[in-house]
Amino acid sequence: MTPDQIQLIQASFQKVAPISDKAAELFYGRLFQIAPETKPLFKSNIEDQGRKLMTTLGLVVNGLSNFETILPAAKTLAVKHVEYGVEPAHYPPVGAALIWTLEQGLGDAFDEATRTAWSAAYAALSSVMIEAAYSSAEAAE
């Protein structure tokens, strides 16, 4: 990610943050629509889960300027997700639901440059998380 992309992500997230409850609702609605197999993974109250999602997303967005600093927490989170039943195949629909949610929340402000920046950030972070969660699990087998 370039510094310009990071700025785009941070600026766009500032516009979404005030509607974080609605954004989380949109996200999970879309995720369960495009990947219904993920719904059973969420055993707690979905509103609470949505607040956790948006808080975590905010921390990640704010940490993008120094990507290396967010990686340890992202790796730990990824390993924890395995315990909940998350599989590598779940990451692409989560990314698709995130991009769709941002598009809904930002409207015309979600231009191609913003889409590209968010897609790059998600690809970078999800690849690190998948590697952390599943390479160690496969090595242990």
PDB file of C-alpha atoms in Angstrom:
ATOM      1  CA  MET A   1       0.000   0.000   0.000  1.00  0.00           C
ATOM      2  CA  THR A   2       1.193   3.444  -0.825  1.00  0.00           C
ATOM      3  CA  PRO A   3       0.972   6.394   1.571  1.00  0.00           C
ATOM      4  CA  ASP A   4      -1.775   7.846  -0.665  1.00  0.00           C
ATOM      5  CA  GLN A   5      -3.760   4.628  -0.387  1.00  0.00           C
ATOM      6  CA  ILE A   6      -3.384   4.631   3.371  1.00  0.00           C
ATOM      7  CA  GLN A   7      -4.665   8.212   3.492  1.00  0.00           C
ATOM      8  CA  LEU A   8      -7.652   7.253   1.340  1.00  0.00           C
ATOM      9  CA  ILE A   9      -8.485   4.354   3.644  1.00  0.00           C
ATOM     10  CA  GLN A  10      -8.163   6.472   6.769  1.00  0.00           C
ATOM     11  CA  ALA A  11     -10.214   9.341   5.339  1.00  0.00           C
ATOM     12  CA  SER A  12     -12.952   7.029   4.115  1.00  0.00           C
ATOM     13  CA  PHE A  13     -13.105   5.172   7.422  1.00  0.00           C
ATOM     14  CA  GLN A  14     -13.588   8.496   9.237  1.00  0.00           C
ATOM     15  CA  LYS A  15     -16.740   8.927   7.152  1.00  0.00           C
ATOM     16  CA  VAL A  16     -17.987   5.435   8.001  1.00  0.00           C
ATOM     17  CA  ALA A  17     -17.170   5.528  11.723  1.00  0.00           C
ATOM     18  CA  PRO A  18     -20.177   7.712  12.650  1.00  0.00           C
ATOM     19  CA  ILE A  19     -22.486   5.085  11.150  1.00  0.00           C
ATOM     20  CA  SER A  20     -20.547   2.125  12.531  1.00  0.00           C
ATOM     21  CA  ASP A  21     -23.605   0.305  13.930  1.00  0.00           C
ATOM     22  CA  LYS A  22     -25.361   0.523  10.564  1.00  0.00           C
ATOM     23  CA  ALA A  23     -22.152  -0.406   8.732  1.00  0.00           C
ATOM     24  CA  ALA A  24     -21.756  -3.518  10.905  1.00  0.00           C
ATOM     25  CA  GLU A  25     -25.389  -4.452  10.285  1.00  0.00           C
ATOM     26  CA  LEU A  26     -24.872  -4.054   6.531  1.00  0.00           C
ATOM     27  CA  PHE A  27     -21.642  -6.051   6.682  1.00  0.00           C
ATOM     28  CA  TYR A  28     -23.104  -9.065   8.463  1.00  0.00           C
ATOM     29  CA  GLY A  29     -26.268  -8.969   6.374  1.00  0.00           C
ATOM     30  CA  ARG A  30     -24.181  -9.061   3.211  1.00  0.00           C
ATOM     31  CA  LEU A  31     -21.776 -11.689   4.551  1.00  0.00           C
ATOM     32  CA  PHE A  32     -24.614 -14.030   5.494  1.00  0.00           C
ATOM     33  CA  GLN A  33     -26.219 -13.443   2.107  1.00  0.00           C
ATOM     34  CA  ILE A  34     -23.132 -14.278   0.045  1.00  0.00           C
ATOM     35  CA  ALA A  35     -21.638 -16.865   2.433  1.00  0.00           C
ATOM     36  CA  PRO A  36     -24.474 -18.358   4.517  1.00  0.00           C
ATOM     37  CA  GLU A  37     -22.102 -21.035   5.763  1.00  0.00           C
ATOM     38  CA  THR A  38     -20.441 -18.367   7.915  1.00  0.00           C
ATOM     39  CA  LYS A  39     -23.539 -17.573   9.984  1.00  0.00           C
ATOM     40  CA  PRO A  40     -23.094 -20.473  12.449  1.00  0.00           C
ATOM     41  CA  LEU A  41     -19.594 -19.170  13.256  1.00  0.00           C
ATOM     42  CA  PHE A  42     -21.161 -16.218  15.075  1.00  0.00           C
ATOM     43  CA  LYS A  43     -22.511 -17.487  18.358  1.00  0.00           C
ATOM     44  CA  SER A  44     -22.608 -14.225  20.317  1.00  0.00           C
ATOM     45  CA  ASN A  45     -24.964 -11.278  19.943  1.00  0.00           C
ATOM     46  CA  ILE A  46     -24.452  -9.934  16.430  1.00  0.00           C
ATOM     47  CA  GLU A  47     -24.730  -6.291  17.554  1.00  0.00           C
ATOM     48  CA  ASP A  48     -21.929  -6.871  20.056  1.00  0.00           C
ATOM     49  CA  GLN A  49     -19.941  -8.651  17.374  1.00  0.00           C
ATOM     50  CA  GLY A  50     -20.527  -5.686  15.043  1.00  0.00           C
ATOM     51  CA  ARG A  51     -19.153  -3.263  17.609  1.00  0.00           C
ATOM     52  CA  LYS A  52     -16.060  -5.462  18.025  1.00  0.00           C
ATOM     53  CA  LEU A  53     -15.662  -5.591  14.254  1.00  0.00           C
ATOM     54  CA  MET A  54     -15.814  -1.829  13.865  1.00  0.00           C
ATOM     55  CA  THR A  55     -13.465  -1.237  16.807  1.00  0.00           C
ATOM     56  CA  THR A  56     -10.951  -3.700  15.384  1.00  0.00           C
ATOM     57  CA  LEU A  57     -11.293  -2.215  11.920  1.00  0.00           C
ATOM     58  CA  GLY A  58     -10.631   1.241  13.380  1.00  0.00           C
ATOM     59  CA  LEU A  59      -7.478   0.011  15.093  1.00  0.00           C
ATOM     60  CA  VAL A  60      -6.267  -1.592  11.873  1.00  0.00           C
ATOM     61  CA  VAL A  61      -7.026   1.493   9.800  1.00  0.00           C
ATOM     62  CA  ASN A  62      -5.211   3.731  12.260  1.00  0.00           C
ATOM     63  CA  GLY A  63      -2.247   1.342  12.280  1.00  0.00           C
ATOM     64  CA  LEU A  64      -1.835   1.124   8.514  1.00  0.00           C
ATOM     65  CA  SER A  65       0.753   3.905   8.514  1.00  0.00           C
ATOM     66  CA  ASN A  66       3.020   1.521  10.382  1.00  0.00           C
ATOM     67  CA  PHE A  67       1.716  -1.819   9.099  1.00  0.00           C
ATOM     68  CA  GLU A  68       4.282  -3.908  10.954  1.00  0.00           C
ATOM     69  CA  THR A  69       2.923  -2.736  14.320  1.00  0.00           C
ATOM     70  CA  ILE A  70      -0.536  -4.236  13.716  1.00  0.00           C
ATOM     71  CA  LEU A  71       0.711  -7.603  12.479  1.00  0.00           C
ATOM     72  CA  PRO A  72       1.236  -9.314  15.868  1.00  0.00           C
ATOM     73  CA  ALA A  73      -2.350  -8.583  16.939  1.00  0.00           C
ATOM     74  CA  ALA A  74      -3.677  -9.595  13.507  1.00  0.00           C
ATOM     75  CA  LYS A  75      -1.800 -12.895  13.674  1.00  0.00           C
ATOM     76  CA  THR A  76      -3.100 -13.606  17.171  1.00  0.00           C
ATOM     77  CA  LEU A  77      -6.637 -12.791  16.041  1.00  0.00           C
ATOM     78  CA  ALA A  78      -6.262 -15.094  13.038  1.00  0.00           C
ATOM     79  CA  VAL A  79      -5.188 -18.013  15.203  1.00  0.00           C
ATOM     80  CA  LYS A  80      -8.143 -17.330  17.520  1.00  0.00           C
ATOM     81  CA  HIS A  81     -10.482 -17.369  14.508  1.00  0.00           C
ATOM     82  CA  VAL A  82      -9.401 -20.946  13.760  1.00  0.00           C
ATOM     83  CA  GLU A  83     -10.755 -21.957  17.169  1.00  0.00           C
ATOM     84  CA  TYR A  84     -14.136 -20.532  16.111  1.00  0.00           C
ATOM     85  CA  GLY A  85     -14.142 -22.592  12.912  1.00  0.00           C
ATOM     86  CA  VAL A  86     -12.958 -19.970  10.437  1.00  0.00           C
ATOM     87  CA  GLU A  87     -11.377 -21.475   7.329  1.00  0.00           C
ATOM     88  CA  PRO A  88      -9.190 -19.867   4.654  1.00  0.00           C
ATOM     89  CA  ALA A  89     -12.153 -19.992   2.253  1.00  0.00           C
ATOM     90  CA  HIS A  90     -14.063 -17.593   4.522  1.00  0.00           C
ATOM     91  CA  TYR A  91     -11.631 -14.730   3.969  1.00  0.00           C
ATOM     92  CA  PRO A  92     -12.673 -13.830   0.373  1.00  0.00           C
ATOM     93  CA  PRO A  93     -16.394 -13.418   1.180  1.00  0.00           C
ATOM     94  CA  VAL A  94     -15.497 -11.371   4.261  1.00  0.00           C
ATOM     95  CA  GLY A  95     -13.444  -9.094   2.029  1.00  0.00           C
ATOM     96  CA  ALA A  96     -16.255  -8.882  -0.506  1.00  0.00           C
ATOM     97  CA  ALA A  97     -18.756  -8.028   2.246  1.00  0.00           C
ATOM     98  CA  LEU A  98     -16.404  -5.364   3.601  1.00  0.00           C
ATOM     99  CA  ILE A  99     -15.936  -3.714   0.206  1.00  0.00           C
ATOM    100  CA  TRP A 100     -19.691  -3.842  -0.458  1.00  0.00           C
ATOM    101  CA  THR A 101     -20.406  -2.318   2.965  1.00  0.00           C
ATOM    102  CA  LEU A 102     -17.977   0.529   2.352  1.00  0.00           C
ATOM    103  CA  GLU A 103     -19.553   1.142  -1.028  1.00  0.00           C
ATOM    104  CA  GLN A 104     -23.001   1.350   0.569  1.00  0.00           C
ATOM    105  CA  GLY A 105     -21.825   3.574   3.415  1.00  0.00           C
ATOM    106  CA  LEU A 106     -19.732   5.951   1.333  1.00  0.00           C
ATOM    107  CA  GLY A 107     -21.841   6.167  -1.805  1.00  0.00           C
ATOM    108  CA  ASP A 108     -20.204   8.372  -4.448  1.00  0.00           C
ATOM    109  CA  ALA A 109     -17.184   8.898  -2.181  1.00  0.00           C
ATOM    110  CA  PHE A 110     -16.283   5.240  -2.725  1.00  0.00           C
ATOM    111  CA  ASP A 111     -14.480   5.790  -6.004  1.00  0.00           C
ATOM    112  CA  GLU A 112     -12.162   3.407  -7.836  1.00  0.00           C
ATOM    113  CA  ALA A 113      -9.047   4.666  -6.030  1.00  0.00           C
ATOM    114  CA  THR A 114     -10.704   4.095  -2.652  1.00  0.00           C
ATOM    115  CA  ARG A 115     -11.887   0.621  -3.706  1.00  0.00           C
ATOM    116  CA  THR A 116      -8.372  -0.253  -4.878  1.00  0.00           C
ATOM    117  CA  ALA A 117      -6.827   0.993  -1.634  1.00  0.00           C
ATOM    118  CA  TRP A 118      -9.231  -0.965   0.585  1.00  0.00           C
ATOM    119  CA  SER A 119      -8.846  -4.069  -1.573  1.00  0.00           C
ATOM    120  CA  ALA A 120      -5.054  -3.858  -1.316  1.00  0.00           C
ATOM    121  CA  ALA A 121      -5.202  -3.401   2.452  1.00  0.00           C
ATOM    122  CA  TYR A 122      -7.578  -6.326   2.908  1.00  0.00           C
ATOM    123  CA  ALA A 123      -5.491  -8.546   0.633  1.00  0.00           C
ATOM    124  CA  ALA A 124      -2.312  -7.714   2.555  1.00  0.00           C
ATOM    125  CA  LEU A 125      -3.840  -8.225   5.975  1.00  0.00           C
ATOM    126  CA  SER A 126      -5.820 -11.349   5.122  1.00  0.00           C
ATOM    127  CA  SER A 127      -2.785 -13.018   3.545  1.00  0.00           C
ATOM    128  CA  VAL A 128      -0.797 -12.400   6.738  1.00  0.00           C
ATOM    129  CA  MET A 129      -3.666 -13.736   8.838  1.00  0.00           C
ATOM    130  CA  ILE A 130      -4.152 -16.852   6.708  1.00  0.00           C
ATOM    131  CA  GLU A 131      -0.433 -17.570   6.785  1.00  0.00           C
ATOM    132  CA  ALA A 132      -0.294 -17.140  10.562  1.00  0.00           C
ATOM    133  CA  ALA A 133      -3.360 -19.239  11.250  1.00  0.00           C
ATOM    134  CA  TYR A 134      -3.005 -22.093   8.838  1.00  0.00           C
ATOM    135  CA  SER A 135       0.680 -22.613   8.136  1.00  0.00           C
ATOM    136  CA  SER A 136       1.284 -23.384  11.822  1.00  0.00           C
ATOM    137  CA  ALA A 137      -1.832 -25.602  11.964  1.00  0.00           C
ATOM    138  CA  GLU A 138      -0.693 -27.566   8.908  1.00  0.00           C
ATOM    139  CA  ALA A 139       2.814 -27.922  10.324  1.00  0.00           C
ATOM    140  CA  ALA A 140       1.369 -29.385  13.529  1.00  0.00           C
ATOM    141  CA  GLU A 141      -0.571 -32.077  11.646  1.00  0.00           C
TER     142      GLU A 141
END
